[in-house]
PDB file of C-alpha atoms in Angstrom:
ATOM      1  CA  MET A  12      79.188 105.660  85.020  1.00  0.00           C
ATOM      2  CA  THR A  13      82.840 106.210  84.499  1.00  0.00           C
ATOM      3  CA  SER A  14      84.784 103.699  82.417  1.00  0.00           C
ATOM      4  CA  LEU A  15      87.217 103.290  85.208  1.00  0.00           C
ATOM      5  CA  LEU A  16      84.462 101.623  87.508  1.00  0.00           C
ATOM      6  CA  VAL A  17      83.778  97.935  87.170  1.00  0.00           C
ATOM      7  CA  ARG A  18      80.824  96.732  89.178  1.00  0.00           C
ATOM      8  CA  PRO A  19      80.275  93.142  90.085  1.00  0.00           C
ATOM      9  CA  LYS A  20      77.638  91.115  88.281  1.00  0.00           C
ATOM     10  CA  GLN A  21      75.903  87.756  89.166  1.00  0.00           C
ATOM     11  CA  PRO A  22      78.032  84.523  89.473  1.00  0.00           C
ATOM     12  CA  ASP A  23      78.346  82.804  86.026  1.00  0.00           C
ATOM     13  CA  GLU A  24      78.868  79.087  85.929  1.00  0.00           C
ATOM     14  CA  GLN A  25      82.192  79.304  87.222  1.00  0.00           C
ATOM     15  CA  GLY A  26      81.400  81.808  89.914  1.00  0.00           C
ATOM     16  CA  LYS A  27      82.867  84.600  88.290  1.00  0.00           C
ATOM     17  CA  VAL A  28      81.562  88.025  89.497  1.00  0.00           C
ATOM     18  CA  LEU A  29      83.937  90.517  88.215  1.00  0.00           C
ATOM     19  CA  GLU A  30      86.704  90.576  85.511  1.00  0.00           C
ATOM     20  CA  VAL A  31      89.382  93.227  84.471  1.00  0.00           C
ATOM     21  CA  THR A  32      91.337  92.053  81.463  1.00  0.00           C
ATOM     22  CA  PRO A  33      94.165  93.993  79.631  1.00  0.00           C
ATOM     23  CA  GLU A  34      91.907  94.039  76.772  1.00  0.00           C
ATOM     24  CA  SER A  35      88.877  95.302  78.776  1.00  0.00           C
ATOM     25  CA  ALA A  36      91.153  98.046  80.593  1.00  0.00           C
ATOM     26  CA  GLY A  37      92.976  99.089  77.438  1.00  0.00           C
ATOM     27  CA  TRP A  38      96.272  98.342  79.024  1.00  0.00           C
ATOM     28  CA  GLU A  39      99.027  95.814  78.723  1.00  0.00           C
ATOM     29  CA  HIS A  40      99.804  94.148  81.877  1.00  0.00           C
ATOM     30  CA  VAL A  41      97.116  93.738  85.030  1.00  0.00           C
ATOM     31  CA  GLY A  42      94.645  91.123  85.036  1.00  0.00           C
ATOM     32  CA  PHE A  43      92.054  90.723  87.794  1.00  0.00           C
ATOM     33  CA  ARG A  44      89.103  88.358  88.502  1.00  0.00           C
ATOM     34  CA  VAL A  45      86.676  87.741  91.434  1.00  0.00           C
ATOM     35  CA  HIS A  46      85.131  84.253  91.947  1.00  0.00           C
ATOM     36  CA  LYS A  47      82.448  83.329  94.539  1.00  0.00           C
ATOM     37  CA  LEU A  48      82.258  79.583  94.740  1.00  0.00           C
ATOM     38  CA  ASP A  49      79.659  77.615  96.885  1.00  0.00           C
ATOM     39  CA  LYS A  50      80.868  74.807  98.894  1.00  0.00           C
ATOM     40  CA  GLY A  51      81.860  71.869  96.923  1.00  0.00           C
ATOM     41  CA  GLN A  52      82.141  74.079  93.732  1.00  0.00           C
ATOM     42  CA  ARG A  53      85.201  73.681  91.674  1.00  0.00           C
ATOM     43  CA  LEU A  54      87.192  75.960  89.329  1.00  0.00           C
ATOM     44  CA  GLU A  55      89.557  74.640  86.664  1.00  0.00           C
ATOM     45  CA  ALA A  56      91.634  76.653  84.577  1.00  0.00           C
ATOM     46  CA  ASN A  57      95.208  77.362  82.952  1.00  0.00           C
ATOM     47  CA  THR A  58      97.241  80.458  83.474  1.00  0.00           C
ATOM     48  CA  GLU A  59      98.311  80.535  79.958  1.00  0.00           C
ATOM     49  CA  GLY A  60     100.955  83.135  79.446  1.00  0.00           C
ATOM     50  CA  ARG A  61     100.310  84.922  82.651  1.00  0.00           C
ATOM     51  CA  GLU A  62     101.590  84.343  86.182  1.00  0.00           C
ATOM     52  CA  HIS A  63      98.795  84.313  88.759  1.00  0.00           C
ATOM     53  CA  CYS A  64      98.387  84.934  92.491  1.00  0.00           C
ATOM     54  CA  LEU A  65      95.199  83.353  93.858  1.00  0.00           C
ATOM     55  CA  VAL A  66      94.001  85.173  97.012  1.00  0.00           C
ATOM     56  CA  LEU A  67      91.532  83.395  99.419  1.00  0.00           C
ATOM     57  CA  LEU A  68      89.530  86.781 100.369  1.00  0.00           C
ATOM     58  CA  SER A  69      87.319  84.451 102.625  1.00  0.00           C
ATOM     59  CA  GLY A  70      86.557  80.854 103.134  1.00  0.00           C
ATOM     60  CA  ARG A  71      88.824  77.635 102.404  1.00  0.00           C
ATOM     61  CA  ALA A  72      89.661  75.866  99.662  1.00  0.00           C
ATOM     62  CA  THR A  73      91.865  72.853  98.281  1.00  0.00           C
ATOM     63  CA  VAL A  74      94.179  74.167  95.349  1.00  0.00           C
ATOM     64  CA  THR A  75      96.087  71.766  93.093  1.00  0.00           C
ATOM     65  CA  SER A  76      98.507  72.463  90.358  1.00  0.00           C
ATOM     66  CA  GLY A  77     100.291  69.606  88.950  1.00  0.00           C
ATOM     67  CA  GLU A  78     102.151  67.692  91.712  1.00  0.00           C
ATOM     68  CA  HIS A  79     101.418  70.538  94.152  1.00  0.00           C
ATOM     69  CA  CYS A  80      98.255  70.289  96.339  1.00  0.00           C
ATOM     70  CA  TRP A  81      97.389  72.606  99.161  1.00  0.00           C
ATOM     71  CA  GLU A  82      94.410  71.157 100.993  1.00  0.00           C
ATOM     72  CA  GLU A  83      91.861  72.999 103.240  1.00  0.00           C
ATOM     73  CA  ILE A  84      93.947  76.275 102.989  1.00  0.00           C
ATOM     74  CA  GLY A  85      92.183  79.496 104.297  1.00  0.00           C
ATOM     75  CA  GLU A  86      91.576  80.940 107.860  1.00  0.00           C
ATOM     76  CA  ARG A  87      89.859  84.205 107.165  1.00  0.00           C
ATOM     77  CA  MET A  88      86.127  83.561 106.795  1.00  0.00           C
ATOM     78  CA  ASP A  89      85.232  87.361 106.578  1.00  0.00           C
ATOM     79  CA  ILE A  90      87.465  89.972 104.909  1.00  0.00           C
ATOM     80  CA  PHE A  91      86.855  92.236 108.036  1.00  0.00           C
ATOM     81  CA  GLU A  92      88.440  89.767 110.369  1.00  0.00           C
ATOM     82  CA  LYS A  93      91.490  91.790 109.054  1.00  0.00           C
ATOM     83  CA  ILE A  94      93.833  88.977 109.386  1.00  0.00           C
ATOM     84  CA  PRO A  95      96.356  88.074 106.553  1.00  0.00           C
ATOM     85  CA  PRO A  96      94.957  85.558 103.867  1.00  0.00           C
ATOM     86  CA  TYR A  97      96.370  82.375 102.202  1.00  0.00           C
ATOM     87  CA  SER A  98      97.397  83.009  98.784  1.00  0.00           C
ATOM     88  CA  VAL A  99      98.958  80.563  95.918  1.00  0.00           C
ATOM     89  CA  TYR A 100     101.489  81.662  93.657  1.00  0.00           C
ATOM     90  CA  LEU A 101     101.394  79.918  89.975  1.00  0.00           C
ATOM     91  CA  PRO A 102     103.670  80.653  87.054  1.00  0.00           C
ATOM     92  CA  ASP A 103     102.596  81.002  83.466  1.00  0.00           C
ATOM     93  CA  GLY A 104     101.613  77.824  81.670  1.00  0.00           C
ATOM     94  CA  ALA A 105     100.211  76.067  84.683  1.00  0.00           C
ATOM     95  CA  SER A 106      96.815  74.115  84.937  1.00  0.00           C
ATOM     96  CA  TYR A 107      95.191  74.582  88.329  1.00  0.00           C
ATOM     97  CA  SER A 108      91.905  73.615  90.051  1.00  0.00           C
ATOM     98  CA  VAL A 109      90.342  75.244  93.111  1.00  0.00           C
ATOM     99  CA  GLU A 110      87.809  73.238  95.207  1.00  0.00           C
ATOM    100  CA  ALA A 111      85.734  75.387  97.568  1.00  0.00           C
ATOM    101  CA  THR A 112      85.515  73.488 100.933  1.00  0.00           C
ATOM    102  CA  THR A 113      83.330  76.275 102.410  1.00  0.00           C
ATOM    103  CA  ASP A 114      81.862  78.974 100.612  1.00  0.00           C
ATOM    104  CA  LEU A 115      84.464  80.893  99.056  1.00  0.00           C
ATOM    105  CA  GLU A 116      85.426  84.289  97.605  1.00  0.00           C
ATOM    106  CA  LEU A 117      88.575  84.249  95.431  1.00  0.00           C
ATOM    107  CA  ALA A 118      90.556  86.784  93.892  1.00  0.00           C
ATOM    108  CA  ILE A 119      92.563  85.958  91.015  1.00  0.00           C
ATOM    109  CA  CYS A 120      95.455  88.377  90.201  1.00  0.00           C
ATOM    110  CA  SER A 121      97.600  88.084  86.954  1.00  0.00           C
ATOM    111  CA  ALA A 122     100.320  89.643  84.703  1.00  0.00           C
ATOM    112  CA  PRO A 123     102.703  88.443  82.171  1.00  0.00           C
ATOM    113  CA  GLY A 124     104.819  85.623  83.310  1.00  0.00           C
ATOM    114  CA  PHE A 125     108.169  84.657  82.210  1.00  0.00           C
ATOM    115  CA  GLY A 126     108.424  80.938  83.944  1.00  0.00           C
ATOM    116  CA  ASN A 127     110.909  81.999  86.330  1.00  0.00           C
ATOM    117  CA  HIS A 128     109.395  80.822  89.628  1.00  0.00           C
ATOM    118  CA  PRO A 129     107.840  77.743  90.871  1.00  0.00           C
ATOM    119  CA  PRO A 130     104.172  77.376  92.311  1.00  0.00           C
ATOM    120  CA  ARG A 131     104.217  78.049  96.193  1.00  0.00           C
ATOM    121  CA  LEU A 132     101.876  78.630  98.773  1.00  0.00           C
ATOM    122  CA  ILE A 133     101.945  81.982 100.550  1.00  0.00           C
ATOM    123  CA  THR A 134     100.741  81.784 104.202  1.00  0.00           C
ATOM    124  CA  PRO A 135      99.513  84.364 106.665  1.00  0.00           C
ATOM    125  CA  LYS A 136     102.898  84.320 108.414  1.00  0.00           C
ATOM    126  CA  GLN A 137     104.612  85.326 105.309  1.00  0.00           C
ATOM    127  CA  VAL A 138     102.493  88.340 105.003  1.00  0.00           C
ATOM    128  CA  LYS A 139     104.407  91.330 106.369  1.00  0.00           C
ATOM    129  CA  CYS A 140     101.703  93.733 107.906  1.00  0.00           C
ATOM    130  CA  SER A 141     102.245  97.382 108.698  1.00  0.00           C
ATOM    131  CA  THR A 142     100.700 100.684 109.578  1.00  0.00           C
ATOM    132  CA  ARG A 143     101.108 103.911 107.418  1.00  0.00           C
ATOM    133  CA  GLY A 144     100.270 107.261 108.146  1.00  0.00           C
ATOM    134  CA  SER A 145      98.840 108.949 111.107  1.00  0.00           C
ATOM    135  CA  GLY A 146      95.590 110.426 112.291  1.00  0.00           C
ATOM    136  CA  THR A 147      92.962 110.426 109.740  1.00  0.00           C
ATOM    137  CA  ASN A 148      95.528 109.209 107.314  1.00  0.00           C
ATOM    138  CA  THR A 149      96.030 106.029 109.069  1.00  0.00           C
ATOM    139  CA  ARG A 150      95.823 102.963 107.224  1.00  0.00           C
ATOM    140  CA  HIS A 151      96.907  99.312 107.858  1.00  0.00           C
ATOM    141  CA  ILE A 152      98.828  97.302 105.045  1.00  0.00           C
ATOM    142  CA  GLN A 153      99.243  93.423 104.369  1.00  0.00           C
ATOM    143  CA  ASP A 154     101.864  92.772 101.789  1.00  0.00           C
ATOM    144  CA  ILE A 155     100.942  89.517  99.966  1.00  0.00           C
ATOM    145  CA  LEU A 156     103.426  89.660  97.122  1.00  0.00           C
ATOM    146  CA  PRO A 157     105.645  92.677  97.324  1.00  0.00           C
ATOM    147  CA  GLU A 158     108.727  93.487  95.159  1.00  0.00           C
ATOM    148  CA  THR A 159     110.799  91.644  98.083  1.00  0.00           C
ATOM    149  CA  GLU A 160     109.347  88.466  97.102  1.00  0.00           C
ATOM    150  CA  PRO A 161     109.942  86.429  94.028  1.00  0.00           C
ATOM    151  CA  ALA A 162     107.544  86.992  90.888  1.00  0.00           C
ATOM    152  CA  ASP A 163     107.915  88.064  87.393  1.00  0.00           C
ATOM    153  CA  SER A 164     105.609  90.931  87.053  1.00  0.00           C
ATOM    154  CA  LEU A 165     102.952  91.095  89.937  1.00  0.00           C
ATOM    155  CA  LEU A 166     102.599  93.074  93.151  1.00  0.00           C
ATOM    156  CA  VAL A 167      99.722  92.276  95.326  1.00  0.00           C
ATOM    157  CA  VAL A 168      98.714  93.987  98.595  1.00  0.00           C
ATOM    158  CA  GLU A 169      95.726  94.498 100.765  1.00  0.00           C
ATOM    159  CA  VAL A 170      94.949  97.719 102.633  1.00  0.00           C
ATOM    160  CA  TYR A 171      92.558  98.439 105.427  1.00  0.00           C
ATOM    161  CA  THR A 172      91.325 102.075 105.883  1.00  0.00           C
ATOM    162  CA  PRO A 173      89.435 102.984 109.075  1.00  0.00           C
ATOM    163  CA  ALA A 174      85.958 104.728 108.704  1.00  0.00           C
ATOM    164  CA  GLY A 175      86.438 108.339 108.023  1.00  0.00           C
ATOM    165  CA  ASN A 176      90.177 108.048 106.847  1.00  0.00           C
ATOM    166  CA  TRP A 177      92.135 108.566 103.703  1.00  0.00           C
ATOM    167  CA  SER A 178      94.326 106.152 101.944  1.00  0.00           C
ATOM    168  CA  SER A 179      96.644 106.143  98.963  1.00  0.00           C
ATOM    169  CA  TYR A 180      97.213 109.659 100.290  1.00  0.00           C
ATOM    170  CA  PRO A 181      98.582 112.154  99.721  1.00  0.00           C
ATOM    171  CA  PRO A 182      97.776 111.525  96.034  1.00  0.00           C
ATOM    172  CA  HIS A 183     100.548 109.678  94.403  1.00  0.00           C
ATOM    173  CA  LYS A 184     101.164 108.201  90.900  1.00  0.00           C
ATOM    174  CA  HIS A 185     103.405 105.873  89.156  1.00  0.00           C
ATOM    175  CA  ASP A 186     103.143 106.280  85.221  1.00  0.00           C
ATOM    176  CA  VAL A 187     106.577 107.492  84.283  1.00  0.00           C
ATOM    177  CA  ASP A 188     109.611 105.420  83.471  1.00  0.00           C
ATOM    178  CA  ASN A 189     112.041 107.165  85.725  1.00  0.00           C
ATOM    179  CA  LEU A 190     113.615 104.831  88.086  1.00  0.00           C
ATOM    180  CA  PRO A 191     114.778 104.963  90.753  1.00  0.00           C
ATOM    181  CA  GLU A 192     112.390 107.996  91.398  1.00  0.00           C
ATOM    182  CA  GLU A 193     109.286 106.458  89.570  1.00  0.00           C
ATOM    183  CA  SER A 194     108.102 103.346  87.823  1.00  0.00           C
ATOM    184  CA  ILE A 195     105.206 102.604  85.416  1.00  0.00           C
ATOM    185  CA  LEU A 196     102.517 100.484  87.059  1.00  0.00           C
ATOM    186  CA  GLU A 197      98.958  99.752  86.105  1.00  0.00           C
ATOM    187  CA  GLU A 198      96.794  99.217  88.853  1.00  0.00           C
ATOM    188  CA  THR A 199      93.585  97.909  90.214  1.00  0.00           C
ATOM    189  CA  TYR A 200      91.705  98.612  93.468  1.00  0.00           C
ATOM    190  CA  TYR A 201      89.012  95.868  94.412  1.00  0.00           C
ATOM    191  CA  HIS A 202      86.832  97.547  97.065  1.00  0.00           C
ATOM    192  CA  ARG A 203      84.952  95.911 100.033  1.00  0.00           C
ATOM    193  CA  ILE A 204      83.043  98.022 102.590  1.00  0.00           C
ATOM    194  CA  ASN A 205      81.809  97.257 106.259  1.00  0.00           C
ATOM    195  CA  PRO A 206      78.794  97.419 106.585  1.00  0.00           C
ATOM    196  CA  THR A 207      78.073  96.644 103.017  1.00  0.00           C
ATOM    197  CA  GLN A 208      75.677  99.249 102.325  1.00  0.00           C
ATOM    198  CA  GLY A 209      78.359 101.930 102.686  1.00  0.00           C
ATOM    199  CA  PHE A 210      80.434 103.709 100.181  1.00  0.00           C
ATOM    200  CA  ALA A 211      83.578 105.337  99.677  1.00  0.00           C
ATOM    201  CA  PHE A 212      85.251 107.864  97.237  1.00  0.00           C
ATOM    202  CA  GLN A 213      88.182 107.577  94.886  1.00  0.00           C
ATOM    203  CA  ARG A 214      89.650 110.194  92.639  1.00  0.00           C
ATOM    204  CA  VAL A 215      91.989 109.355  89.718  1.00  0.00           C
ATOM    205  CA  TYR A 216      93.717 112.356  87.819  1.00  0.00           C
ATOM    206  CA  THR A 217      96.583 113.647  85.984  1.00  0.00           C
ATOM    207  CA  ASP A 218      98.572 116.657  86.352  1.00  0.00           C
ATOM    208  CA  ASP A 219      96.920 118.158  83.178  1.00  0.00           C
ATOM    209  CA  HIS A 220      93.500 116.873  84.385  1.00  0.00           C
ATOM    210  CA  SER A 221      93.179 115.224  80.793  1.00  0.00           C
ATOM    211  CA  LEU A 222      92.173 112.259  83.278  1.00  0.00           C
ATOM    212  CA  ASP A 223      89.987 113.404  86.068  1.00  0.00           C
ATOM    213  CA  GLU A 224      87.281 111.151  87.514  1.00  0.00           C
ATOM    214  CA  THR A 225      85.772 111.039  91.035  1.00  0.00           C
ATOM    215  CA  ILE A 226      84.273 107.767  91.576  1.00  0.00           C
ATOM    216  CA  ALA A 227      81.423 106.688  94.127  1.00  0.00           C
ATOM    217  CA  VAL A 228      82.390 103.183  95.014  1.00  0.00           C
ATOM    218  CA  GLU A 229      80.329 100.536  96.467  1.00  0.00           C
ATOM    219  CA  ASN A 230      80.863  97.141  98.060  1.00  0.00           C
ATOM    220  CA  GLY A 231      82.360  94.732  95.597  1.00  0.00           C
ATOM    221  CA  CYS A 232      83.293  97.297  92.816  1.00  0.00           C
ATOM    222  CA  CYS A 233      86.795  97.564  91.227  1.00  0.00           C
ATOM    223  CA  VAL A 234      88.646 100.926  90.093  1.00  0.00           C
ATOM    224  CA  MET A 235      91.100 100.814  87.253  1.00  0.00           C
ATOM    225  CA  VAL A 236      94.112 103.145  87.554  1.00  0.00           C
ATOM    226  CA  PRO A 237      95.703 103.346  84.056  1.00  0.00           C
ATOM    227  CA  ARG A 238      97.720 106.569  85.204  1.00  0.00           C
ATOM    228  CA  GLY A 239      97.599 109.459  87.459  1.00  0.00           C
ATOM    229  CA  TYR A 240      97.065 110.133  90.987  1.00  0.00           C
ATOM    230  CA  HIS A 241      94.309 107.965  92.950  1.00  0.00           C
ATOM    231  CA  PRO A 242      93.662 108.789  96.408  1.00  0.00           C
ATOM    232  CA  VAL A 243      90.720 107.097  98.272  1.00  0.00           C
ATOM    233  CA  GLY A 244      88.545 108.253 101.168  1.00  0.00           C
ATOM    234  CA  ALA A 245      86.376 106.125 103.396  1.00  0.00           C
ATOM    235  CA  ALA A 246      83.057 107.644 104.700  1.00  0.00           C
ATOM    236  CA  HIS A 247      82.226 108.050 108.176  1.00  0.00           C
ATOM    237  CA  GLY A 248      81.015 104.981 109.858  1.00  0.00           C
ATOM    238  CA  TYR A 249      82.280 102.636 107.149  1.00  0.00           C
ATOM    239  CA  ASP A 250      85.568 100.770 107.014  1.00  0.00           C
ATOM    240  CA  LEU A 251      87.088 100.138 103.774  1.00  0.00           C
ATOM    241  CA  TYR A 252      89.107  97.251 102.276  1.00  0.00           C
ATOM    242  CA  TYR A 253      91.055  97.173  99.092  1.00  0.00           C
ATOM    243  CA  LEU A 254      92.936  94.584  97.441  1.00  0.00           C
ATOM    244  CA  ASN A 255      95.646  96.319  94.861  1.00  0.00           C
ATOM    245  CA  VAL A 256      97.177  94.580  91.891  1.00  0.00           C
ATOM    246  CA  MET A 257     100.089  96.271  90.195  1.00  0.00           C
ATOM    247  CA  ALA A 258     102.312  95.514  87.209  1.00  0.00           C
ATOM    248  CA  GLY A 259     104.202  97.247  84.610  1.00  0.00           C
ATOM    249  CA  PRO A 260     107.290  96.690  82.198  1.00  0.00           C
ATOM    250  CA  LYS A 261     109.570  96.617  85.657  1.00  0.00           C
ATOM    251  CA  ARG A 262     108.641  95.225  88.721  1.00  0.00           C
ATOM    252  CA  ALA A 263     109.559  97.947  90.901  1.00  0.00           C
ATOM    253  CA  TRP A 264     106.963 100.077  93.013  1.00  0.00           C
ATOM    254  CA  LYS A 265     108.216 103.821  92.916  1.00  0.00           C
ATOM    255  CA  PHE A 266     105.862 106.670  93.008  1.00  0.00           C
ATOM    256  CA  GLN A 267     105.737 110.375  93.372  1.00  0.00           C
ATOM    257  CA  ASN A 268     103.299 112.411  95.412  1.00  0.00           C
ATOM    258  CA  ASP A 269     101.333 115.251  93.906  1.00  0.00           C
ATOM    259  CA  PRO A 270     103.590 118.371  94.433  1.00  0.00           C
ATOM    260  CA  ALA A 271     100.719 120.525  95.452  1.00  0.00           C
ATOM    261  CA  HIS A 272      99.826 117.893  98.491  1.00  0.00           C
ATOM    262  CA  GLU A 273     103.523 116.961  99.362  1.00  0.00           C
ATOM    263  CA  TRP A 274     103.636 119.342 102.243  1.00  0.00           C
ATOM    264  CA  ILE A 275     101.264 116.933 104.117  1.00  0.00           C
ATOM    265  CA  VAL A 276     104.136 114.326 104.576  1.00  0.00           C
ATOM    266  CA  LYS A 277     106.834 117.160 105.348  1.00  0.00           C
ATOM    267  CA  GLN A 278     105.006 118.427 108.464  1.00  0.00           C
TER     268      GLN A 278
END
């Protein structure tokens, strides 16, 4: 099994089924967790030195942080309803609690925070939805926390790739500090597949092939992208969802396509 692949585990006492930390990934910025909470179960934590974006992948919850309380938020009961989620932004140094009011799947995205932004609710109406590509390169985007919205480090986006289609394609990378052409961003891909017995493929590779991994991804797996190009292919018959978390030294998403495949977008 490649070291870039993180598989889900049985829930611990806080419902955590998957975790990527800067220490476990061997990088500096992105953190990612998934919790599956039963109705009535509560998660309590502190963001410490990291800003957080809590994404309600499915289910409803009451989220509290200091004087802020968002009661019974959540509309999407299944990820593949393909409607935007409710999310909560929290700055570094904030204590918070999440009480599941239905069975809940919760993603916790984190990156270094600098105390510049207050807690806030991100509603489905605030999520920009768009479609990229054409033909078998069509995919559907839901921008939860794009660079046009306030945060210190985090970028968070959902992508739906129809069965048989490609995504993050042509292969692109963001691992060189060369703004405005390219930025350095670490990235995680949290994959969900419908029906759940399906699979997808993700390749992560560099120009010199010092990193070159092709990964068979199953439902609930996470792929870490420390550098390099990282295209994804959805198998025939199986729709693919992934949640991207990106962060780096500068909060800007600027990428470069693999020159060998740039012709695809120039047709």
